[in-house]
GROMACS .gro file of N, CA and C in nm:
model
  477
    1UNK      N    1  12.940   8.326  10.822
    1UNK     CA    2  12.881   8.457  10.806
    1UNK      C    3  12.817   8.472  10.669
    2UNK      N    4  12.894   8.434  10.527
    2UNK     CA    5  12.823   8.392  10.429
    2UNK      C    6  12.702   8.348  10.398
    3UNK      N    7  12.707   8.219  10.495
    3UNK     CA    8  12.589   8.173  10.446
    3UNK      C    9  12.462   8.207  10.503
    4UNK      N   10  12.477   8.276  10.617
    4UNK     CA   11  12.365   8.373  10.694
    4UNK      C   12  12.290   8.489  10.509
    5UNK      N   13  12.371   8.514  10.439
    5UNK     CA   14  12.340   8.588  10.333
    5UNK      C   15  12.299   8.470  10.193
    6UNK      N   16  12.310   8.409  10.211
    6UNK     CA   17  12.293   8.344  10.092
    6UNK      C   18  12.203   8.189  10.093
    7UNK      N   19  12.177   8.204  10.219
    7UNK     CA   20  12.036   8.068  10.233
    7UNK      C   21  11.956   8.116  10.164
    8UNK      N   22  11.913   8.198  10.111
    8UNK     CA   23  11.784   8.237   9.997
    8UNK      C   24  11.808   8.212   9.883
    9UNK      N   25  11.935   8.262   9.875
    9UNK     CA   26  11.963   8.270   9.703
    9UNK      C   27  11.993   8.106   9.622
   10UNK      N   28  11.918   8.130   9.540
   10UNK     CA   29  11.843   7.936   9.483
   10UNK      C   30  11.987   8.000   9.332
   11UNK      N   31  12.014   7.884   9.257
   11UNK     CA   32  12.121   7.904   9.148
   11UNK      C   33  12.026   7.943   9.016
   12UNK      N   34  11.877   7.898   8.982
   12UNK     CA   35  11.818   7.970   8.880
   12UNK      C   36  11.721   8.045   8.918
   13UNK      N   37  11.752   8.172   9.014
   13UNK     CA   38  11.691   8.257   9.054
   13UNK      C   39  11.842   8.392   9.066
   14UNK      N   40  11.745   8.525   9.098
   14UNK     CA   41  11.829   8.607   9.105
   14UNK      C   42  11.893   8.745   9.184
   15UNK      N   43  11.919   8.769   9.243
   15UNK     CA   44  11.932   8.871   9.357
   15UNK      C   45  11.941   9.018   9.296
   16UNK      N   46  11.825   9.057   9.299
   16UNK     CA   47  11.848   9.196   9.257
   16UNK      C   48  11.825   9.313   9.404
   17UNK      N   49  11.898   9.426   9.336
   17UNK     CA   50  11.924   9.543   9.433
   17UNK      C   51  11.849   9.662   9.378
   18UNK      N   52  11.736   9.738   9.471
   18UNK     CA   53  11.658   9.860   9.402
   18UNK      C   54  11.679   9.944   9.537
   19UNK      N   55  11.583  10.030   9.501
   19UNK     CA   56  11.602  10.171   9.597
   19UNK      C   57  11.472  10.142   9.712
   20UNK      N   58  11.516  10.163   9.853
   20UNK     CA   59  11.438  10.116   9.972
   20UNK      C   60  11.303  10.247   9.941
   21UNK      N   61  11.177  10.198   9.939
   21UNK     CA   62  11.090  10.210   9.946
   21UNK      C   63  11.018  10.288  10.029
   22UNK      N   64  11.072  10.240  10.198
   22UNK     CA   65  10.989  10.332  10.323
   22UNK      C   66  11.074  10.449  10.310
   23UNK      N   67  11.209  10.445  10.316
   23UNK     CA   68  11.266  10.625  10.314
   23UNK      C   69  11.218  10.679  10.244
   24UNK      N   70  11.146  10.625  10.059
   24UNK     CA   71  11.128  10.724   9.976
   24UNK      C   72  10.984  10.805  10.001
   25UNK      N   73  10.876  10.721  10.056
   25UNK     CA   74  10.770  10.760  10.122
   25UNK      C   75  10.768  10.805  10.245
   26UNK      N   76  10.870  10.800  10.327
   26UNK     CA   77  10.859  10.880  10.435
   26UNK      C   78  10.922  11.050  10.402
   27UNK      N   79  10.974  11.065  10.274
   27UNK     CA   80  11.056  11.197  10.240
   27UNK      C   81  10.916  11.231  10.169
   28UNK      N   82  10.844  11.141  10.078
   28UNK     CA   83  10.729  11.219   9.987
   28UNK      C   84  10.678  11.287  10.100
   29UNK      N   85  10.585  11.201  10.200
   29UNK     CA   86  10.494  11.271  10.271
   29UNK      C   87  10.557  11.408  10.356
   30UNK      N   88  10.665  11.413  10.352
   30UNK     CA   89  10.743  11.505  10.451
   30UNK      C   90  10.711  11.621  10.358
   31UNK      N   91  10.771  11.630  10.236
   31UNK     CA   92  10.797  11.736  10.142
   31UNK      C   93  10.660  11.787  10.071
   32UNK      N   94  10.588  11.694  10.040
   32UNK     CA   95  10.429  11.726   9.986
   32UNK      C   96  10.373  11.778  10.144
   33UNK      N   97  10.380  11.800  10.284
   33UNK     CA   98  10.353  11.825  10.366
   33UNK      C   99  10.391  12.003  10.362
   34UNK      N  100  10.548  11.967  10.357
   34UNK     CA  101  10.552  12.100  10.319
   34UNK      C  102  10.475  12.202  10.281
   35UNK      N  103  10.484  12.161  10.120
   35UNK     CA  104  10.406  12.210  10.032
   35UNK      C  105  10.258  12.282  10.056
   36UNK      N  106  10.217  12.138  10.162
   36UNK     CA  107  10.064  12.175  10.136
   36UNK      C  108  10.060  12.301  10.269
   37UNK      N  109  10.170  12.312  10.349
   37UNK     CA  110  10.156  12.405  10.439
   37UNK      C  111  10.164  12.561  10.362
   38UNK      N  112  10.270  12.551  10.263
   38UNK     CA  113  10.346  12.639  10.224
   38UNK      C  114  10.165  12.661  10.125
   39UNK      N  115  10.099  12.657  10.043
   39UNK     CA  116  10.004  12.684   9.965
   39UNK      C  117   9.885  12.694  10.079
   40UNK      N  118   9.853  12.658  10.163
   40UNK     CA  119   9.741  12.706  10.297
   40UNK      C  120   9.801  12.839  10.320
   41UNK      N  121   9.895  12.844  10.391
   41UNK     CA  122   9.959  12.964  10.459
   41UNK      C  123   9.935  13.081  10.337
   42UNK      N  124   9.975  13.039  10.243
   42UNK     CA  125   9.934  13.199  10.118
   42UNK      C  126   9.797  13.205  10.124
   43UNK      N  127   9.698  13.109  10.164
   43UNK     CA  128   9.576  13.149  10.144
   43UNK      C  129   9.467  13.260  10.280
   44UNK      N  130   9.572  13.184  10.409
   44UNK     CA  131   9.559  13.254  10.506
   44UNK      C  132   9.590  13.397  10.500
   45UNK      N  133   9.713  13.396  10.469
   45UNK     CA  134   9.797  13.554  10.487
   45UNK      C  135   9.897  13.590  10.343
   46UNK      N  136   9.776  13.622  10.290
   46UNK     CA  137   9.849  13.639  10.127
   46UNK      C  138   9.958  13.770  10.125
   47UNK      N  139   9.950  13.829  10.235
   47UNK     CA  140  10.062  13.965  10.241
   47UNK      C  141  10.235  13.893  10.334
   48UNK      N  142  10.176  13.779  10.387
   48UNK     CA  143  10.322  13.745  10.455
   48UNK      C  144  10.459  13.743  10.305
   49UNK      N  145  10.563  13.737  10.363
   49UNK     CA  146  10.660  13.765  10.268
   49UNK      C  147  10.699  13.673  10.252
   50UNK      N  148  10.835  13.627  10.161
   50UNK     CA  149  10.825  13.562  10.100
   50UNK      C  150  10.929  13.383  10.159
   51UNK      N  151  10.939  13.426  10.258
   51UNK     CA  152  10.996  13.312  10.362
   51UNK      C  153  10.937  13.163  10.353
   52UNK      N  154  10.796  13.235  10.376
   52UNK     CA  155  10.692  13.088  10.350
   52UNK      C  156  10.670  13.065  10.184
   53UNK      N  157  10.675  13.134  10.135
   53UNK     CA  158  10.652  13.107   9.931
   53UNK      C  159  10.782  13.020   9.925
   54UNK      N  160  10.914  12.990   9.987
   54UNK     CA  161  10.986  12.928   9.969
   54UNK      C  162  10.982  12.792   9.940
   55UNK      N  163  10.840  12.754  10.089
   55UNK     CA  164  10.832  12.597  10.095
   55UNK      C  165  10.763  12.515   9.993
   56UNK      N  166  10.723  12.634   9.881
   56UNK     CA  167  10.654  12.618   9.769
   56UNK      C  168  10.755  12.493   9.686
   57UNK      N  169  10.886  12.563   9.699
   57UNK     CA  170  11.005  12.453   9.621
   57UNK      C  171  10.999  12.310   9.692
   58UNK      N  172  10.929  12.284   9.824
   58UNK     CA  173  10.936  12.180   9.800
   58UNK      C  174  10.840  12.086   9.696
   59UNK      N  175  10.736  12.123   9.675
   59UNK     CA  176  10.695  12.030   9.558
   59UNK      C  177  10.821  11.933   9.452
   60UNK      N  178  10.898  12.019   9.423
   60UNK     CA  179  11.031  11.946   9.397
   60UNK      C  180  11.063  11.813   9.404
   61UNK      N  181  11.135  11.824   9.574
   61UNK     CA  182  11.177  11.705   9.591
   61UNK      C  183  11.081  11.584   9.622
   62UNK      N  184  10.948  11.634   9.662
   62UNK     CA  185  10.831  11.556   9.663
   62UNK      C  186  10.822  11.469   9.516
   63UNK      N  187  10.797  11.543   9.399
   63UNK     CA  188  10.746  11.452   9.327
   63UNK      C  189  10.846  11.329   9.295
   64UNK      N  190  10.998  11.434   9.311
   64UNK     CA  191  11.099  11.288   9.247
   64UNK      C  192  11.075  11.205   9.380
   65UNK      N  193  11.027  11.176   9.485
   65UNK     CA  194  11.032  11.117   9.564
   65UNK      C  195  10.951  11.012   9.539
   66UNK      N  196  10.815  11.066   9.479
   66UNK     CA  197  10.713  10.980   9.480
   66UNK      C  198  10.692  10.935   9.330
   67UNK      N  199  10.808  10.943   9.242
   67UNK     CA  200  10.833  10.902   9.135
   67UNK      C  201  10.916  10.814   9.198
   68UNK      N  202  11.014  10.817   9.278
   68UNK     CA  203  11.106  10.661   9.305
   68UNK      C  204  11.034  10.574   9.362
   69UNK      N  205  10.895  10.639   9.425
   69UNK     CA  206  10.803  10.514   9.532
   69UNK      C  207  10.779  10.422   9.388
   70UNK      N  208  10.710  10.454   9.277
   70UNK     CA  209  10.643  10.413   9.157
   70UNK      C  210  10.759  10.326   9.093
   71UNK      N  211  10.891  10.384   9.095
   71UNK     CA  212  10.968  10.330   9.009
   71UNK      C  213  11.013  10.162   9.053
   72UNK      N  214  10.973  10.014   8.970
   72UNK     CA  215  11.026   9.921   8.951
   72UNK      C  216  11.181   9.923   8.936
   73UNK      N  217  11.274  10.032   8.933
   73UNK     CA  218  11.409   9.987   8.854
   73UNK      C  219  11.501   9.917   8.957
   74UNK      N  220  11.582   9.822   8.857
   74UNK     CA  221  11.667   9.739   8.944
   74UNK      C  222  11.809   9.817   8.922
   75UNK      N  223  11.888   9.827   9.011
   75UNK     CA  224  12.015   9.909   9.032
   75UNK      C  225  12.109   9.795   8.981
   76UNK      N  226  12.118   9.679   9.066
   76UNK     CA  227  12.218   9.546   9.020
   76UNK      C  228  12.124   9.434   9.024
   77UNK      N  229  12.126   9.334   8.938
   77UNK     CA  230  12.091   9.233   8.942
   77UNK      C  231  12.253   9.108   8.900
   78UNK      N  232  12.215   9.051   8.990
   78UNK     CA  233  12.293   8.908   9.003
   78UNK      C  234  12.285   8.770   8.996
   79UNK      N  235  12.283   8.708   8.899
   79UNK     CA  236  12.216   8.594   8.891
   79UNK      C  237  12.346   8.508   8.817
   80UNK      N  238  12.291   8.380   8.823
   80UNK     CA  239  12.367   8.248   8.737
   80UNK      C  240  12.513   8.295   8.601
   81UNK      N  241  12.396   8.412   8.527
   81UNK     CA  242  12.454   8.451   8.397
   81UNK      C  243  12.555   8.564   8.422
   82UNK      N  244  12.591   8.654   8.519
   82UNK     CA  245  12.654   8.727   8.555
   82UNK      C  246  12.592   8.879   8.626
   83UNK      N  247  12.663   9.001   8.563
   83UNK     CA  248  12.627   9.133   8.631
   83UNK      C  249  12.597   9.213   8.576
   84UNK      N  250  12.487   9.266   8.600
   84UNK     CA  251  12.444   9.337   8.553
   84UNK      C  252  12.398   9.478   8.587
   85UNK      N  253  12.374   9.604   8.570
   85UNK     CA  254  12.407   9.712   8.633
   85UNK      C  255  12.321   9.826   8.527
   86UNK      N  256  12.224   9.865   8.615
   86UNK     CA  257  12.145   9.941   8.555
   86UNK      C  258  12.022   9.895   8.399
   87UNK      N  259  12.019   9.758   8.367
   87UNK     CA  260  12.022   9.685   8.281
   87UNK      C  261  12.105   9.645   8.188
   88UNK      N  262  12.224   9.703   8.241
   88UNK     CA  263  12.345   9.647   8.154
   88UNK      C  264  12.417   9.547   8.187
   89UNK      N  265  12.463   9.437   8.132
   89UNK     CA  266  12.554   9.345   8.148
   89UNK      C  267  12.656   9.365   8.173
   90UNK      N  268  12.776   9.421   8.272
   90UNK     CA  269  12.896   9.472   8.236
   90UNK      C  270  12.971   9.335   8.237
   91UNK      N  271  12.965   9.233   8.289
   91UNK     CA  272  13.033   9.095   8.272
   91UNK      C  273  12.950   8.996   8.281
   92UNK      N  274  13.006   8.856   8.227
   92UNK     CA  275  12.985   8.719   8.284
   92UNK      C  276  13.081   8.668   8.389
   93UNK      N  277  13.029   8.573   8.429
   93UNK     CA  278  13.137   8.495   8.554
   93UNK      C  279  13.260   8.468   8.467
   94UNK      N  280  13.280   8.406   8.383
   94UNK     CA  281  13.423   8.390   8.350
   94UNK      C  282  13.488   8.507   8.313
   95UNK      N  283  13.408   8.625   8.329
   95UNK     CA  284  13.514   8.741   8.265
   95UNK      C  285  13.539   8.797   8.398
   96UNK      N  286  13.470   8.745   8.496
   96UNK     CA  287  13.490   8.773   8.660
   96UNK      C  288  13.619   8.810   8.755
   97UNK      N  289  13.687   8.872   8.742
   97UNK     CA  290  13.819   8.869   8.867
   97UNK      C  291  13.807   8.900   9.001
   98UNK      N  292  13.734   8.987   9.033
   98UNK     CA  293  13.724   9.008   9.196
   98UNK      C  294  13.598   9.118   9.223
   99UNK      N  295  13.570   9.162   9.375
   99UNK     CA  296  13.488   9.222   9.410
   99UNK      C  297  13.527   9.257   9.525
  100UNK      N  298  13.473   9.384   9.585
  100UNK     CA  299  13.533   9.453   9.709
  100UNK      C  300  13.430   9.540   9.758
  101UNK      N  301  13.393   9.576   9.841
  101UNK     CA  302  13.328   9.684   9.933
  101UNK      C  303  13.417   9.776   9.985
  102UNK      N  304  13.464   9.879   9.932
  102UNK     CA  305  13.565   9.998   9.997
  102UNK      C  306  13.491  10.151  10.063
  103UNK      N  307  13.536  10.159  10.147
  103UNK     CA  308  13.453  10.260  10.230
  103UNK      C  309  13.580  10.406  10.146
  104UNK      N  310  13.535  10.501  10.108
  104UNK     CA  311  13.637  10.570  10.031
  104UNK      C  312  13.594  10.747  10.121
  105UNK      N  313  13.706  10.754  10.209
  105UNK     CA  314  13.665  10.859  10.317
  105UNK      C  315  13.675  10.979  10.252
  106UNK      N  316  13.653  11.081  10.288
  106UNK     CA  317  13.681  11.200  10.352
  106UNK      C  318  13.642  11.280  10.433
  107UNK      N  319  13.761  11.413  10.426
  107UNK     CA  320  13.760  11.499  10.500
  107UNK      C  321  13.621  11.557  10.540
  108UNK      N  322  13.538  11.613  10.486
  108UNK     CA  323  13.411  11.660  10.565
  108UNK      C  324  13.300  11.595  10.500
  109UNK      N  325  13.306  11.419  10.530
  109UNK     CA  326  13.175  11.393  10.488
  109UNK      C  327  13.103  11.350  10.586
  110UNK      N  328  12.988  11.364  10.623
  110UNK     CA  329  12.892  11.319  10.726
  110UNK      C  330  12.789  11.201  10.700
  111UNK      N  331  12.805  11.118  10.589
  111UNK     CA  332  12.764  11.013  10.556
  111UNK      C  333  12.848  10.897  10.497
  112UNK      N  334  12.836  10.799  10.513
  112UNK     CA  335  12.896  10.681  10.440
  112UNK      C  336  12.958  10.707  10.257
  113UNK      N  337  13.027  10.642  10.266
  113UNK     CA  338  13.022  10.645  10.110
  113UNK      C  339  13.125  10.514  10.053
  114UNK      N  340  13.003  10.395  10.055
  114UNK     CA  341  13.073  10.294  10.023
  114UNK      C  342  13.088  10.270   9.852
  115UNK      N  343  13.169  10.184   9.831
  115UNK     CA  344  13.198  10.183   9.668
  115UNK      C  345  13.223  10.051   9.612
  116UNK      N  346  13.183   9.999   9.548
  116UNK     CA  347  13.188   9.870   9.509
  116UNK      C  348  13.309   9.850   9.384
  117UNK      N  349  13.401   9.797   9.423
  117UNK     CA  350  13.501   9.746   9.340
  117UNK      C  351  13.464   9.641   9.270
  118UNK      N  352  13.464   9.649   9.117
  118UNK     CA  353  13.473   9.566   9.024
  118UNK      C  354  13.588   9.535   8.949
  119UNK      N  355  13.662   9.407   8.926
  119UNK     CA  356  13.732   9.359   8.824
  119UNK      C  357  13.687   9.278   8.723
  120UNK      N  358  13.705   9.311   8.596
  120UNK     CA  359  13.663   9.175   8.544
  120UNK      C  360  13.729   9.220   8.380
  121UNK      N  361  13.716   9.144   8.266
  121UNK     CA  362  13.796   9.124   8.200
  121UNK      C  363  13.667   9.174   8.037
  122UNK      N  364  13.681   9.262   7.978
  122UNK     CA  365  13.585   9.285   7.833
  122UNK      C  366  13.652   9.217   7.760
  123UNK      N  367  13.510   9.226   7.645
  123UNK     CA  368  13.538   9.165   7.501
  123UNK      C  369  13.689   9.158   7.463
  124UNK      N  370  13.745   9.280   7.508
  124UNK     CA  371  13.879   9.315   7.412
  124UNK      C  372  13.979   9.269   7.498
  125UNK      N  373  13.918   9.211   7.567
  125UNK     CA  374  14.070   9.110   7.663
  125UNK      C  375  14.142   9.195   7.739
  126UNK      N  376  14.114   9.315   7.769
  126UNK     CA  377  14.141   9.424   7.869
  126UNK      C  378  14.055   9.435   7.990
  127UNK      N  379  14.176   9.417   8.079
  127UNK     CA  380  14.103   9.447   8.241
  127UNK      C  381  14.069   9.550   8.267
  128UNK      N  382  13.955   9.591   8.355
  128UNK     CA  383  13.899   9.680   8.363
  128UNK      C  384  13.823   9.667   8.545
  129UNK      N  385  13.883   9.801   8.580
  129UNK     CA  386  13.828   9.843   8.710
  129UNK      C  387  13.719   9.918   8.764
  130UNK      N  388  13.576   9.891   8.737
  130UNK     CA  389  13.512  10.016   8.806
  130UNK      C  390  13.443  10.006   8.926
  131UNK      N  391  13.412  10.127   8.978
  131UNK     CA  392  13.378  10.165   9.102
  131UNK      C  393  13.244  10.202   9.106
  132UNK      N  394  13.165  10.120   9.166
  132UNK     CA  395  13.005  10.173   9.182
  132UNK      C  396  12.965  10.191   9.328
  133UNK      N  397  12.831  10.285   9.301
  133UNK     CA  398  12.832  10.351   9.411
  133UNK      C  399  12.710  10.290   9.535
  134UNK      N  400  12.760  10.268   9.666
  134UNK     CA  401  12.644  10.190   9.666
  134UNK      C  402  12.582  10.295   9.819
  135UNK      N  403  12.460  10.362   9.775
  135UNK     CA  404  12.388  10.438   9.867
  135UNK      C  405  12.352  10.392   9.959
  136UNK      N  406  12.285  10.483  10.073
  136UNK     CA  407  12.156  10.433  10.182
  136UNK      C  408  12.096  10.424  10.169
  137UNK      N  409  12.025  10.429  10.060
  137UNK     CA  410  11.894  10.391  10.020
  137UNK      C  411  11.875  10.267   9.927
  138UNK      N  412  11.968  10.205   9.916
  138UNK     CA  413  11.952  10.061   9.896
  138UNK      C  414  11.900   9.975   9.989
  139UNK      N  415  11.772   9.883   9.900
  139UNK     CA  416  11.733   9.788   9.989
  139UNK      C  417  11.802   9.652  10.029
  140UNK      N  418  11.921   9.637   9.975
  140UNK     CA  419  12.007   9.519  10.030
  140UNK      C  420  12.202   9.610  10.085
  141UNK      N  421  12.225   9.539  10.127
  141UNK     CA  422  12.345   9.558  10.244
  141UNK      C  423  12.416   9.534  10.134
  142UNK      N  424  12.612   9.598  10.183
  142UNK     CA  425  12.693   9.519  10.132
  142UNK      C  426  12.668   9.407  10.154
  143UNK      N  427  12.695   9.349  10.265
  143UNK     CA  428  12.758   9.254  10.255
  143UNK      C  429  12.685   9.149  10.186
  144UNK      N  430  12.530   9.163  10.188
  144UNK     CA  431  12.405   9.084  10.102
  144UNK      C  432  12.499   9.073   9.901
  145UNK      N  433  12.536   9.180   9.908
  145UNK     CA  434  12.561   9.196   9.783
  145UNK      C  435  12.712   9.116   9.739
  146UNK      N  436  12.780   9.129   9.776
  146UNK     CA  437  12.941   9.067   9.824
  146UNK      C  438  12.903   8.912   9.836
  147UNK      N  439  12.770   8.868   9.958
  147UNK     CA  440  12.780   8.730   9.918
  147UNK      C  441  12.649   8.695   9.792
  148UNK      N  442  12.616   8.751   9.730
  148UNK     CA  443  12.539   8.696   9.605
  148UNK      C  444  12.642   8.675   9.478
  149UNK      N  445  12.733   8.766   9.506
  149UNK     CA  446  12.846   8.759   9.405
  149UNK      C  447  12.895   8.650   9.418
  150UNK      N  448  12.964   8.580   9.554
  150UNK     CA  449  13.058   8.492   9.566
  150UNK      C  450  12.940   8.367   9.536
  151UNK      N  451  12.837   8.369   9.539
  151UNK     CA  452  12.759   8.284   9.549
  151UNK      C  453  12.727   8.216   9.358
  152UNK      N  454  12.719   8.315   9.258
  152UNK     CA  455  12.641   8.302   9.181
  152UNK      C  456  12.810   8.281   9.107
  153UNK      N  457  12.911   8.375   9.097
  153UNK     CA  458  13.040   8.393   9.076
  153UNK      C  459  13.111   8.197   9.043
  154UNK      N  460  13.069   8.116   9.176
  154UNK     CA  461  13.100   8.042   9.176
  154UNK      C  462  13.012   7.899   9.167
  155UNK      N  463  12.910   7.935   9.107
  155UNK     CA  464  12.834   7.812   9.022
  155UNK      C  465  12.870   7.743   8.929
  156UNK      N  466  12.983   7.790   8.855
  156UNK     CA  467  12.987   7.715   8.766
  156UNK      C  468  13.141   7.631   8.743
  157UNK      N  469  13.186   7.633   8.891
  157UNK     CA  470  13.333   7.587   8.876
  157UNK      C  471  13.298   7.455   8.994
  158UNK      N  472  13.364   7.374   8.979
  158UNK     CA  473  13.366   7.263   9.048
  158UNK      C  474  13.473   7.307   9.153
  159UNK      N  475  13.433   7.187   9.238
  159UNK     CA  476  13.477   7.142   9.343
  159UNK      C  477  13.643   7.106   9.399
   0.00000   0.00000   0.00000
C-alpha cells in the first residue's frame, strides 16, 4: 500500500503539500458571482432593502479566495533533510521519533478533522509533541503524507 504512494518520490527531490487549487477557484467564482449579482440588483432596484446589499459582503470571501488561487505557499515540505512546516524546519530525521494521522472527533462536527502527530526530539534534547492540522483543502492525502515521511525518514539508515 506504501509503495502505491511513494513510486514518485526520488531521495534528492521533495514532496511538498499546498492548498488544492480547483476548490479555491470554484469558491472565487461562486462568491465574486455573488457580488456581481448583489451590485446589478442595486442598480436595477436601488429602493429594494437591504437583504440583497448583504451579498455585497461577499466580495470578502472572494478576494481571500482568489488570493489563495495566486498564492505559491507550501504548507509541509518533506524531503532528504527533514520537516519542514510553513517554511520552518521543525526537525531533521535523526531528531525524528514518530508520525501519526489521528482523526480527533467530536460531538457536533460535520467535517473531518484530521491531525497530524509529530514526535521528534529539539536542540535542547527535549521531546516534543505537536499536532498539525491537516484540511480539505489540501492537495495531497494523508496517507500521501505518512508515506513521504516513512520514505525520506528512512534514507539514511541502512539496511
Amino acid at each position: 500500500m506504501t509503495n502505491r504512494y511513494t513510486k514518485n518520490l526520488q531521495p534528492e527531490g521533495a514532496f511538498t503539500v499546498g492548498e488544492e487549487r480547483g476548490l479555491s477557484v470554484a469558491l472565487a467564482v461562486v462568491f465574486a458571482g455573488m457580488f456581481l449579482y448583489a451590485v446589478a440588483d442595486i442598480f436595477r432596484n436601488p429602493d429594494a432593502g437591504i437583504n440583497n446589499r448583504l451579498l455585497l459582503l461577499a466580495v470578502i470571501p472572494a478576494f481571500i479566495f482568489f488570493r489563495k488561487i495566486r498564492s505559491k505557499l507550501v504548507i509541509m515540505k518533506i524531503d532528504a533533510a527533514g520537516f519542514s512546516y510553513y517554511g520552518r524546519r521543525l526537525f531533521t530525521w535523526p531528531q525524528f521519533v514518530s508520525a501519526k494521522v489521528v482523526e480527533e472527533g467530536g460531538t457536533s462536527r460535520f467535517s473531518d478533522n484530521f491531525k497530524l502527530h509529530l514526535k521528534y526530539y529539539r536542540e535542547d534534547g527535549n521531546l516534543y509533541h505537536r499536532k498539525l492540522p491537516l484540511s480539505n483543502t489540501q492537495n495531497k492525502a494523508e496517507e500521501e503524507i505518512i508515506a513521504a515521511i516513512r520514505f525520506y525518514s528512512g534514507l539514511g539508515q541502512t539496511p
